[in-house]
Amino acid sequence: MTTELFFVQLINGIQYGLLLFLIASGLTLVFGVMGILNLAHGSMYMVGAYLVWYFFGVTGSFTVSAVLSALIALALGILIERVLIQRLYNRNHLDQVLLTIGMIFVFNSLQSILFGNDPYGVAVPDALSGSIPFTDNSSYPIYRIFAALICVAIAGLLYYVVSHTRLGMLIRAGESNREMVEALGVNIKVLYTTVFALGVMLAAGSGIIASPMSSIVPGMGESVLITCFVVVVIGGLGSIKGAFVGALLVGLVSTFSAVLLPSISNMIIYISMILVLLVKPQGLCAK
């Protein structure tokens, strides 16, 4: 591997890892605070991608499409939590798995009915369509750099909210002792609705950001979900910091293995997960 290729793959790995973090952080936030194992989380990624494709075709503006898609995803998260997820808080994980798997089939069927089964794509915004020269013989797409910066900004905002705001204090307290939080007069139902809607919006936002970089295809949420579970398991269930570390690790391992070991690249991240669990069964950043 040349030095030039190494640095290109390093940037690709970091950018992919940051995108994975956005999805995985929503998954681990919902599980850590609410104890809900949401297997339909990948479907929210798919929803974000299809919504931005649809609104981009209507408005012609990626920015307007992204904002509208994020707002609809937020409303969808509130609706799902109020109508379905609230019924699962006092039930076991098997019930959660059954309901959220059913949601996967529902969203896949709705996608097929509303949008068909053809692959789609979203054009890169004109302002971000160029490339920055990397070396004399290569360049790097501006949109990928923009996507990485957006992911960093969202990650920083999430860290600030969780660590330095009253909402973050309630989220951390709810994660540690939800009964005590409720006994102190906090409306735990509103807190749970907020957390779940935030998780949905993070997943949909990842789909929005990724849409100009990859094809929008039926069932795209399932493969993302599996990768995000690997991220969460490596980092530690319920740990935002662990999701960040795990996402970067998976992003880098996945990117470099695709170049160095293409025949077994799909196995490498699972082998990495097994190795981490052998050393730290609770994950790298488990509490």
Tab-separated table of C-alpha atoms in Angstrom:
chain	number	residue	atom	x	y	z
A	1	MET	CA	0.000	0.000	0.000
A	2	THR	CA	1.415	3.365	-1.027
A	3	THR	CA	1.486	6.325	1.354
A	4	GLU	CA	-1.022	8.142	-0.849
A	5	LEU	CA	-3.476	5.231	-0.759
A	6	PHE	CA	-2.972	4.860	2.995
A	7	PHE	CA	-4.009	8.432	3.717
A	8	VAL	CA	-6.986	8.249	1.335
A	9	GLN	CA	-8.212	5.091	3.070
A	10	LEU	CA	-7.566	6.661	6.470
A	11	ILE	CA	-9.801	9.620	5.615
A	12	ASN	CA	-12.435	7.283	4.140
A	13	GLY	CA	-12.356	5.154	7.276
A	14	ILE	CA	-12.764	8.140	9.593
A	15	GLN	CA	-15.599	9.560	7.480
A	16	TYR	CA	-17.383	6.189	7.432
A	17	GLY	CA	-16.826	5.756	11.153
A	18	LEU	CA	-18.317	9.166	11.938
A	19	LEU	CA	-21.405	8.297	9.902
A	20	LEU	CA	-21.718	4.990	11.748
A	21	PHE	CA	-21.459	6.869	15.034
A	22	LEU	CA	-24.524	8.958	14.235
A	23	ILE	CA	-26.588	5.846	13.678
A	24	ALA	CA	-25.100	3.846	16.552
A	25	SER	CA	-25.385	6.719	19.043
A	26	GLY	CA	-29.152	6.793	18.565
A	27	LEU	CA	-29.331	3.027	19.032
A	28	THR	CA	-27.225	3.007	22.189
A	29	LEU	CA	-28.983	6.090	23.598
A	30	VAL	CA	-32.407	4.447	23.291
A	31	PHE	CA	-31.157	1.179	24.788
A	32	GLY	CA	-29.148	2.821	27.564
A	33	VAL	CA	-31.871	5.177	28.774
A	34	MET	CA	-35.065	3.314	27.902
A	35	GLY	CA	-33.889	-0.292	27.868
A	36	ILE	CA	-35.506	-0.724	24.444
A	37	LEU	CA	-33.784	-2.980	21.913
A	38	ASN	CA	-34.938	-1.285	18.710
A	39	LEU	CA	-34.260	-3.605	15.775
A	40	ALA	CA	-36.121	-1.185	13.496
A	41	HIS	CA	-33.425	1.448	14.008
A	42	GLY	CA	-31.925	0.686	10.600
A	43	SER	CA	-35.312	1.312	9.012
A	44	MET	CA	-35.102	4.908	10.267
A	45	TYR	CA	-31.859	5.260	8.303
A	46	MET	CA	-33.733	4.050	5.229
A	47	VAL	CA	-36.611	6.454	5.935
A	48	GLY	CA	-34.220	9.418	6.017
A	49	ALA	CA	-32.630	8.420	2.711
A	50	TYR	CA	-35.935	7.931	0.891
A	51	LEU	CA	-37.451	11.113	2.308
A	52	VAL	CA	-34.537	13.273	1.186
A	53	TRP	CA	-34.650	11.659	-2.269
A	54	TYR	CA	-38.373	12.400	-2.562
A	55	PHE	CA	-38.173	15.998	-1.352
A	56	PHE	CA	-35.097	16.681	-3.471
A	57	GLY	CA	-37.120	15.682	-6.521
A	58	VAL	CA	-39.913	18.053	-5.457
A	59	THR	CA	-37.909	21.073	-4.275
A	60	GLY	CA	-34.591	20.706	-6.115
A	61	SER	CA	-32.809	21.890	-2.952
A	62	PHE	CA	-30.790	19.457	-0.870
A	63	THR	CA	-30.823	21.784	2.152
A	64	VAL	CA	-34.613	22.179	2.145
A	65	SER	CA	-35.010	18.444	1.564
A	66	ALA	CA	-32.697	17.606	4.470
A	67	VAL	CA	-34.533	19.910	6.889
A	68	LEU	CA	-37.968	18.614	5.891
A	69	SER	CA	-36.797	15.002	6.126
A	70	ALA	CA	-35.279	15.519	9.578
A	71	LEU	CA	-38.453	17.166	10.893
A	72	ILE	CA	-40.638	14.359	9.554
A	73	ALA	CA	-38.293	11.789	11.101
A	74	LEU	CA	-38.580	13.593	14.447
A	75	ALA	CA	-42.386	13.532	14.221
A	76	LEU	CA	-42.286	9.864	13.203
A	77	GLY	CA	-40.150	9.047	16.229
A	78	ILE	CA	-42.624	10.759	18.556
A	79	LEU	CA	-45.538	8.911	16.934
A	80	ILE	CA	-43.864	5.490	17.136
A	81	GLU	CA	-42.893	5.974	20.777
A	82	ARG	CA	-46.359	7.187	21.797
A	83	VAL	CA	-48.327	4.539	19.901
A	84	LEU	CA	-46.078	1.456	20.090
A	85	ILE	CA	-42.940	1.688	22.200
A	86	GLN	CA	-44.688	2.934	25.357
A	87	ARG	CA	-46.389	-0.455	25.610
A	88	LEU	CA	-43.037	-2.232	25.959
A	89	TYR	CA	-41.462	-0.556	28.987
A	90	ASN	CA	-42.586	-3.177	31.473
A	91	ARG	CA	-42.155	-6.129	29.144
A	92	ASN	CA	-39.180	-8.320	28.335
A	93	HIS	CA	-36.720	-7.985	25.475
A	94	LEU	CA	-38.387	-10.769	23.495
A	95	ASP	CA	-41.528	-8.640	23.140
A	96	GLN	CA	-39.362	-5.696	22.053
A	97	VAL	CA	-37.627	-7.843	19.441
A	98	LEU	CA	-40.922	-9.160	18.054
A	99	LEU	CA	-42.494	-5.705	17.783
A	100	THR	CA	-39.483	-3.993	16.244
A	101	ILE	CA	-38.911	-6.835	13.756
A	102	GLY	CA	-42.547	-6.390	12.746
A	103	MET	CA	-41.823	-2.690	12.238
A	104	ILE	CA	-39.006	-3.604	9.846
A	105	PHE	CA	-41.443	-5.536	7.649
A	106	VAL	CA	-43.965	-2.702	7.813
A	107	PHE	CA	-41.422	-0.052	6.763
A	108	ASN	CA	-40.027	-2.260	3.989
A	109	SER	CA	-43.533	-2.859	2.656
A	110	LEU	CA	-44.374	0.852	2.815
A	111	GLN	CA	-41.138	1.662	0.991
A	112	SER	CA	-42.025	-0.789	-1.770
A	113	ILE	CA	-45.582	0.568	-2.092
A	114	LEU	CA	-44.661	4.261	-2.001
A	115	PHE	CA	-41.350	4.332	-3.876
A	116	GLY	CA	-41.065	1.048	-5.752
A	117	ASN	CA	-38.058	-1.261	-5.753
A	118	ASP	CA	-35.749	0.597	-8.144
A	119	PRO	CA	-32.460	2.008	-6.839
A	120	TYR	CA	-32.299	5.792	-6.543
A	121	GLY	CA	-29.667	8.416	-5.949
A	122	VAL	CA	-29.476	11.997	-4.730
A	123	ALA	CA	-27.241	14.414	-6.612
A	124	VAL	CA	-24.453	16.080	-4.683
A	125	PRO	CA	-25.290	19.782	-4.147
A	126	ASP	CA	-23.581	21.987	-6.728
A	127	ALA	CA	-21.686	23.948	-4.065
A	128	LEU	CA	-20.145	20.704	-2.777
A	129	SER	CA	-19.711	18.809	-6.037
A	130	GLY	CA	-16.010	19.481	-6.613
A	131	SER	CA	-12.867	17.841	-5.290
A	132	ILE	CA	-9.853	19.032	-3.339
A	133	PRO	CA	-6.455	18.000	-4.761
A	134	PHE	CA	-4.896	15.458	-2.435
A	135	THR	CA	-1.691	14.772	-4.339
A	136	ASP	CA	-0.506	15.399	-7.870
A	137	ASN	CA	-2.455	12.351	-9.046
A	138	SER	CA	-5.510	12.233	-6.792
A	139	SER	CA	-8.189	14.364	-5.217
A	140	TYR	CA	-10.848	13.957	-2.508
A	141	PRO	CA	-14.558	14.835	-2.918
A	142	ILE	CA	-15.614	17.991	-1.096
A	143	TYR	CA	-18.956	16.468	-0.117
A	144	ARG	CA	-17.268	13.646	1.793
A	145	ILE	CA	-15.263	16.195	3.771
A	146	PHE	CA	-18.450	18.182	4.363
A	147	ALA	CA	-20.252	15.029	5.526
A	148	ALA	CA	-17.453	14.260	7.984
A	149	LEU	CA	-17.546	17.807	9.376
A	150	ILE	CA	-21.346	17.650	9.769
A	151	CYS	CA	-20.989	14.355	11.644
A	152	VAL	CA	-18.336	15.873	13.920
A	153	ALA	CA	-20.569	18.897	14.575
A	154	ILE	CA	-23.559	16.693	15.437
A	155	ALA	CA	-21.380	14.485	17.638
A	156	GLY	CA	-20.090	17.573	19.455
A	157	LEU	CA	-23.615	18.899	19.905
A	158	LEU	CA	-24.771	15.523	21.227
A	159	TYR	CA	-21.878	15.455	23.690
A	160	TYR	CA	-22.720	18.971	24.871
A	161	VAL	CA	-26.406	18.148	25.319
A	162	VAL	CA	-25.730	14.923	27.219
A	163	SER	CA	-22.931	16.359	29.383
A	164	HIS	CA	-23.813	20.022	30.000
A	165	THR	CA	-27.581	20.551	29.814
A	166	ARG	CA	-30.535	19.787	32.054
A	167	LEU	CA	-31.896	17.396	29.433
A	168	GLY	CA	-28.565	15.595	29.412
A	169	MET	CA	-28.614	15.406	33.198
A	170	LEU	CA	-32.056	13.795	33.063
A	171	ILE	CA	-30.911	11.394	30.339
A	172	ARG	CA	-27.908	10.309	32.410
A	173	ALA	CA	-30.013	10.036	35.544
A	174	GLY	CA	-32.690	8.056	33.717
A	175	GLU	CA	-30.019	5.691	32.490
A	176	SER	CA	-28.704	5.125	36.021
A	177	ASN	CA	-31.928	5.012	38.034
A	178	ARG	CA	-35.155	5.680	36.168
A	179	GLU	CA	-37.347	4.923	39.218
A	180	MET	CA	-35.614	7.611	41.282
A	181	VAL	CA	-35.944	10.153	38.461
A	182	GLU	CA	-39.667	9.499	38.254
A	183	ALA	CA	-39.989	9.695	42.054
A	184	LEU	CA	-38.372	13.155	41.976
A	185	GLY	CA	-41.234	14.458	39.830
A	186	VAL	CA	-39.693	14.219	36.369
A	187	ASN	CA	-42.195	13.295	33.660
A	188	ILE	CA	-40.458	10.128	32.561
A	189	LYS	CA	-42.862	9.621	29.640
A	190	VAL	CA	-41.849	12.943	28.107
A	191	LEU	CA	-38.181	12.120	28.679
A	192	TYR	CA	-38.539	8.749	26.968
A	193	THR	CA	-40.420	10.279	24.036
A	194	THR	CA	-37.674	12.881	23.637
A	195	VAL	CA	-34.889	10.299	23.749
A	196	PHE	CA	-36.575	7.954	21.289
A	197	ALA	CA	-37.396	10.762	18.858
A	198	LEU	CA	-33.775	11.962	19.091
A	199	GLY	CA	-32.547	8.443	18.316
A	200	VAL	CA	-34.824	8.206	15.281
A	201	MET	CA	-33.701	11.613	14.023
A	202	LEU	CA	-30.018	10.648	14.383
A	203	ALA	CA	-30.579	7.496	12.314
A	204	ALA	CA	-32.616	9.354	9.678
A	205	GLY	CA	-30.046	12.150	9.638
A	206	SER	CA	-27.359	9.599	8.829
A	207	GLY	CA	-29.439	8.393	5.890
A	208	ILE	CA	-29.855	11.991	4.727
A	209	ILE	CA	-26.120	12.676	4.887
A	210	ALA	CA	-25.210	9.385	3.195
A	211	SER	CA	-27.746	9.662	0.355
A	212	PRO	CA	-25.494	11.599	-2.076
A	213	MET	CA	-22.642	9.126	-1.402
A	214	SER	CA	-24.446	5.815	-1.890
A	215	SER	CA	-27.407	4.281	-3.665
A	216	ILE	CA	-30.837	4.305	-2.049
A	217	VAL	CA	-32.121	0.744	-2.312
A	218	PRO	CA	-34.805	-1.430	-0.704
A	219	GLY	CA	-33.749	-3.052	2.566
A	220	MET	CA	-30.763	-0.750	2.987
A	221	GLY	CA	-31.500	-0.393	6.688
A	222	GLU	CA	-30.833	-4.022	7.588
A	223	SER	CA	-27.146	-4.072	6.624
A	224	VAL	CA	-26.588	-0.789	8.446
A	225	LEU	CA	-28.342	-2.151	11.536
A	226	ILE	CA	-26.061	-5.198	11.702
A	227	THR	CA	-22.954	-3.023	11.432
A	228	CYS	CA	-24.290	-0.690	14.125
A	229	PHE	CA	-24.872	-3.576	16.495
A	230	VAL	CA	-21.217	-4.518	16.001
A	231	VAL	CA	-20.280	-0.909	16.838
A	232	VAL	CA	-22.429	-0.891	19.980
A	233	VAL	CA	-21.149	-4.272	21.174
A	234	ILE	CA	-17.508	-3.249	20.650
A	235	GLY	CA	-17.975	0.093	22.401
A	236	GLY	CA	-20.224	-1.130	25.198
A	237	LEU	CA	-24.012	-1.147	25.458
A	238	GLY	CA	-25.436	2.197	26.536
A	239	SER	CA	-22.165	4.140	26.188
A	240	ILE	CA	-22.097	7.158	23.851
A	241	LYS	CA	-18.318	7.320	24.193
A	242	GLY	CA	-18.178	3.616	23.380
A	243	ALA	CA	-20.312	4.162	20.282
A	244	PHE	CA	-17.835	6.806	19.088
A	245	VAL	CA	-14.771	4.631	19.703
A	246	GLY	CA	-16.431	1.542	18.255
A	247	ALA	CA	-17.661	3.399	15.167
A	248	LEU	CA	-14.220	4.775	14.340
A	249	LEU	CA	-12.659	1.366	14.902
A	250	VAL	CA	-15.199	-0.388	12.674
A	251	GLY	CA	-14.941	2.343	10.036
A	252	LEU	CA	-11.153	2.058	9.822
A	253	VAL	CA	-11.056	-1.739	9.960
A	254	SER	CA	-13.782	-2.054	7.323
A	255	THR	CA	-12.128	0.444	4.963
A	256	PHE	CA	-8.608	-0.949	5.178
A	257	SER	CA	-9.707	-4.588	5.032
A	258	ALA	CA	-11.623	-3.869	1.803
A	259	VAL	CA	-8.264	-2.902	0.234
A	260	LEU	CA	-5.853	-5.276	1.950
A	261	LEU	CA	-8.043	-8.374	2.381
A	262	PRO	CA	-10.942	-8.001	-0.065
A	263	SER	CA	-11.839	-11.696	-0.096
A	264	ILE	CA	-12.614	-11.744	3.640
A	265	SER	CA	-13.318	-8.059	4.264
A	266	ASN	CA	-16.923	-8.762	5.282
A	267	MET	CA	-15.676	-11.056	8.053
A	268	ILE	CA	-13.023	-8.769	9.488
A	269	ILE	CA	-15.304	-6.506	11.547
A	270	TYR	CA	-16.940	-9.557	13.142
A	271	ILE	CA	-13.550	-11.055	13.911
A	272	SER	CA	-12.594	-7.698	15.461
A	273	MET	CA	-15.746	-7.797	17.582
A	274	ILE	CA	-14.932	-11.304	18.801
A	275	LEU	CA	-11.371	-10.287	19.714
A	276	VAL	CA	-12.632	-7.262	21.660
A	277	LEU	CA	-15.191	-9.378	23.528
A	278	LEU	CA	-12.516	-11.936	24.439
A	279	VAL	CA	-10.466	-9.189	26.081
A	280	LYS	CA	-13.307	-6.967	27.395
A	281	PRO	CA	-16.643	-8.813	27.389
A	282	GLN	CA	-18.558	-5.656	28.372
A	283	GLY	CA	-17.077	-3.583	25.525
A	284	LEU	CA	-14.215	-1.115	25.358
A	285	CYS	CA	-15.984	1.721	27.169
A	286	ALA	CA	-18.555	-0.136	29.255
A	287	LYS	CA	-19.611	1.599	32.451
